[in-house]
Amino acid sequence: SSAEKTSEFSARRGSFGLFGQHFGVQNQVKNYEYSFNQAYQEADGYRINSAMRRLFVQTQQKWKYNQNGTLKFSGFYADMN
């Protein structure tokens, strides 16, 4: 079987206190695959009450335990302020 792994990271800055970042990883080893993503973004805003903060985390898991059976899990969390 094959083994494949990828990962990435990015960050950005901008006007009005904008900051954002993202991290993600994917991996496959034999009959198991998973992915994980996380991102954060914040900004002071350009007028009153337009500031924001956002965080999210997401994962997917997949296990093929035999020829006819697969178990999958998906999870997601978000905090948007």
CSV table of C-alpha atoms in Angstrom, one decimal:
chain,number,residue,atom,x,y,z
A,1,SER,CA,0.0,0.0,0.0
A,2,SER,CA,1.0,3.6,-0.5
A,3,ALA,CA,1.7,6.2,2.1
A,4,GLU,CA,1.0,9.9,1.2
A,5,LYS,CA,1.3,12.9,3.4
A,6,THR,CA,0.8,16.6,2.7
A,7,SER,CA,0.8,19.7,4.9
A,8,GLU,CA,0.4,23.4,4.4
A,9,PHE,CA,0.7,26.6,6.3
A,10,SER,CA,-0.2,30.1,5.3
A,11,ALA,CA,-0.5,33.5,7.1
A,12,ARG,CA,-1.5,37.0,5.9
A,13,ARG,CA,-1.6,40.5,7.2
A,14,GLY,CA,-3.7,43.4,6.0
A,15,SER,CA,-5.3,46.8,6.7
A,16,PHE,CA,-7.3,47.5,9.8
A,17,GLY,CA,-5.5,44.9,11.9
A,18,LEU,CA,-6.3,42.0,9.6
A,19,PHE,CA,-4.4,38.8,10.5
A,20,GLY,CA,-5.2,35.3,9.3
A,21,GLN,CA,-3.6,31.9,9.3
A,22,HIS,CA,-4.4,28.4,8.1
A,23,PHE,CA,-2.8,25.0,8.8
A,24,GLY,CA,-3.8,21.7,7.2
A,25,VAL,CA,-2.4,18.2,7.1
A,26,GLN,CA,-3.6,15.1,5.2
A,27,ASN,CA,-2.2,11.6,5.5
A,28,GLN,CA,-2.9,8.1,4.2
A,29,VAL,CA,-1.2,5.0,5.6
A,30,LYS,CA,-2.5,1.6,4.3
A,31,ASN,CA,-6.2,1.5,5.1
A,32,TYR,CA,-6.4,4.7,7.2
A,33,GLU,CA,-6.8,8.3,6.0
A,34,TYR,CA,-7.2,11.5,7.9
A,35,SER,CA,-7.2,15.2,7.4
A,36,PHE,CA,-7.0,18.1,9.8
A,37,ASN,CA,-7.5,21.8,9.1
A,38,GLN,CA,-7.4,24.8,11.4
A,39,ALA,CA,-7.8,28.5,10.6
A,40,TYR,CA,-7.9,31.8,12.5
A,41,GLN,CA,-8.8,35.2,11.3
A,42,GLU,CA,-9.1,38.5,13.1
A,43,ALA,CA,-9.5,42.2,12.2
A,44,ASP,CA,-10.1,45.5,14.1
A,45,GLY,CA,-12.6,46.6,11.5
A,46,TYR,CA,-12.9,49.8,9.6
A,47,ARG,CA,-15.8,51.2,11.5
A,48,ILE,CA,-17.4,50.8,14.9
A,49,ASN,CA,-18.6,47.3,15.7
A,50,SER,CA,-17.0,45.7,12.6
A,51,ALA,CA,-14.2,43.9,14.5
A,52,MET,CA,-14.2,40.2,14.2
A,53,ARG,CA,-12.5,37.0,15.4
A,54,ARG,CA,-13.0,33.6,13.8
A,55,LEU,CA,-11.6,30.2,14.6
A,56,PHE,CA,-12.4,26.9,13.0
A,57,VAL,CA,-11.1,23.3,13.3
A,58,GLN,CA,-12.2,20.5,11.0
A,59,THR,CA,-11.2,16.8,10.8
A,60,GLN,CA,-12.1,13.8,8.8
A,61,GLN,CA,-11.1,10.2,9.5
A,62,LYS,CA,-11.6,7.1,7.4
A,63,TRP,CA,-10.7,3.5,8.3
A,64,LYS,CA,-11.3,0.7,5.8
A,65,TYR,CA,-11.4,-2.2,8.3
A,66,ASN,CA,-12.1,-4.9,5.7
A,67,GLN,CA,-13.1,-5.4,2.0
A,68,ASN,CA,-16.8,-4.4,2.6
A,69,GLY,CA,-16.6,-2.1,5.6
A,70,THR,CA,-15.5,1.5,6.1
A,71,LEU,CA,-15.8,3.6,9.2
A,72,LYS,CA,-15.9,7.4,8.7
A,73,PHE,CA,-15.9,10.3,11.2
A,74,SER,CA,-16.2,14.0,10.4
A,75,GLY,CA,-15.9,16.8,13.0
A,76,PHE,CA,-16.2,20.5,12.8
A,77,TYR,CA,-15.9,23.3,15.4
A,78,ALA,CA,-16.3,27.0,14.8
A,79,ASP,CA,-16.1,30.1,17.0
A,80,MET,CA,-17.2,33.2,15.2
A,81,ASN,CA,-17.2,36.3,17.3
